[in-house]
Amino acid sequence: QVQLVESGGGLVQPGGSLRLSCAASGFSFSIYVMRWYRQAPGAERAWVASITSADGSTNYADSVKGRFTISRDNAKNTVSLQMNSLKFEDTAVYYCNARRPGMLGSGYWGQGTQVTVSS
């Protein structure tokens, strides 16, 4: 059974930091590209960051570049998102996604974790 379980969300003040984690099980984690998405109230789900399976290269949305860092541990089947210098506009539900190259559809999704940036 495929599972992606996010954790680490919460309430943080502007300028603060949070670290999100996603624990994967039920599939060959190491060959999947892992991504973080987020969905703010009233908005569509948007891609945030990705990390490849092969060489661990990373990509970021312009809105988070320089503030967020995605990483993975293939031995522990986890992917993380370190979020620094958080802004009000980072408030959203954050989702972990796994998709293997060539896989049909959008891949596997977690249930999401809420991040609220508020003073």
C-alpha positions as semicolon CSV with decimal commas, in nm:
position;residue;x (nm);y (nm);z (nm)
1;Q;0,000;0,000;0,000
2;V;0,145;0,331;-0,110
3;Q;0,168;0,594;0,160
4;L;0,307;0,944;0,178
5;V;0,277;1,101;0,521
6;E;0,370;1,464;0,570
7;S;0,460;1,618;0,903
8;G;0,617;1,930;1,047
9;G;0,359;2,192;0,962
10;G;0,240;2,448;1,209
11;L;0,212;2,814;1,299
12;V;0,517;3,034;1,258
13;Q;0,586;3,406;1,260
14;P;0,709;3,587;0,950
15;G;1,081;3,539;0,913
16;G;1,070;3,208;1,094
17;S;1,154;2,857;0,980
18;L;0,986;2,522;0,954
19;R;1,101;2,185;0,830
20;L;0,850;1,959;0,659
21;S;0,907;1,588;0,622
22;C;0,739;1,327;0,408
23;A;0,772;0,959;0,490
24;A;0,715;0,725;0,197
25;S;0,629;0,358;0,190
26;G;0,486;0,097;-0,044
27;F;0,689;0,184;-0,354
28;S;1,050;0,205;-0,472
29;F;1,119;0,548;-0,332
30;S;1,470;0,585;-0,473
31;I;1,356;0,583;-0,837
32;Y;1,084;0,844;-0,793
33;V;1,114;1,216;-0,845
34;M;0,986;1,380;-0,530
35;R;0,808;1,712;-0,527
36;W;0,645;1,949;-0,283
37;Y;0,334;2,139;-0,381
38;R;0,123;2,383;-0,188
39;Q;-0,233;2,508;-0,201
40;A;-0,333;2,836;-0,047
41;P;-0,697;2,913;0,034
42;G;-0,890;2,988;-0,283
43;A;-0,595;2,906;-0,505
44;E;-0,492;2,613;-0,720
45;R;-0,229;2,369;-0,607
46;A;0,113;2,498;-0,709
47;W;0,449;2,329;-0,748
48;V;0,711;2,440;-0,495
49;A;1,021;2,226;-0,535
50;S;1,145;1,899;-0,678
51;I;1,438;1,665;-0,640
52;T;1,534;1,398;-0,888
53;S;1,593;1,035;-0,818
54;A;1,915;0,995;-1,013
55;D;2,153;1,269;-0,904
56;G;1,942;1,455;-0,651
57;S;1,936;1,772;-0,855
58;T;1,683;2,026;-0,733
59;N;1,453;2,288;-0,877
60;Y;1,245;2,556;-0,711
61;A;0,961;2,786;-0,789
62;D;1,081;3,144;-0,817
63;S;0,870;3,241;-0,516
64;V;1,070;3,018;-0,282
65;K;1,414;3,013;-0,445
66;G;1,685;3,099;-0,195
67;R;1,456;3,041;0,103
68;F;1,348;2,677;0,072
69;T;1,565;2,368;0,039
70;I;1,443;2,026;-0,067
71;S;1,639;1,715;0,024
72;R;1,591;1,341;0,026
73;D;1,724;1,040;0,214
74;N;1,682;0,730;0,003
75;A;1,795;0,508;0,289
76;K;1,510;0,634;0,508
77;N;1,255;0,689;0,227
78;T;1,203;1,047;0,328
79;V;1,196;1,384;0,157
80;S;1,218;1,711;0,345
81;L;1,153;2,076;0,280
82;Q;1,347;2,325;0,490
83;M;1,164;2,656;0,481
84;N;1,342;2,968;0,599
85;S;1,251;3,337;0,597
86;L;0,885;3,247;0,581
87;K;0,639;3,505;0,453
88;F;0,266;3,551;0,496
89;E;0,217;3,430;0,140
90;D;0,377;3,095;0,221
91;T;0,064;3,005;0,416
92;A;-0,084;2,696;0,254
93;V;-0,138;2,325;0,282
94;Y;0,182;2,157;0,169
95;Y;0,167;1,827;-0,016
96;C;0,430;1,568;-0,089
97;N;0,421;1,406;-0,434
98;A;0,600;1,109;-0,584
99;R;0,610;1,042;-0,954
100;R;0,827;0,803;-1,149
101;P;0,948;0,919;-1,492
102;G;0,706;0,786;-1,753
103;M;0,434;0,722;-1,499
104;L;0,084;0,808;-1,613
105;G;-0,112;1,055;-1,408
106;S;0,006;1,282;-1,132
107;G;0,163;1,015;-0,914
108;Y;0,115;0,959;-0,544
109;W;0,007;1,226;-0,298
110;G;0,016;1,272;0,074
111;Q;-0,268;1,413;0,279
112;G;-0,101;1,749;0,328
113;T;0,024;1,948;0,624
114;Q;-0,086;2,301;0,712
115;V;0,168;2,580;0,729
116;T;0,042;2,911;0,864
117;V;0,263;3,218;0,870
118;S;0,111;3,478;1,098
119;S;0,215;3,738;1,351
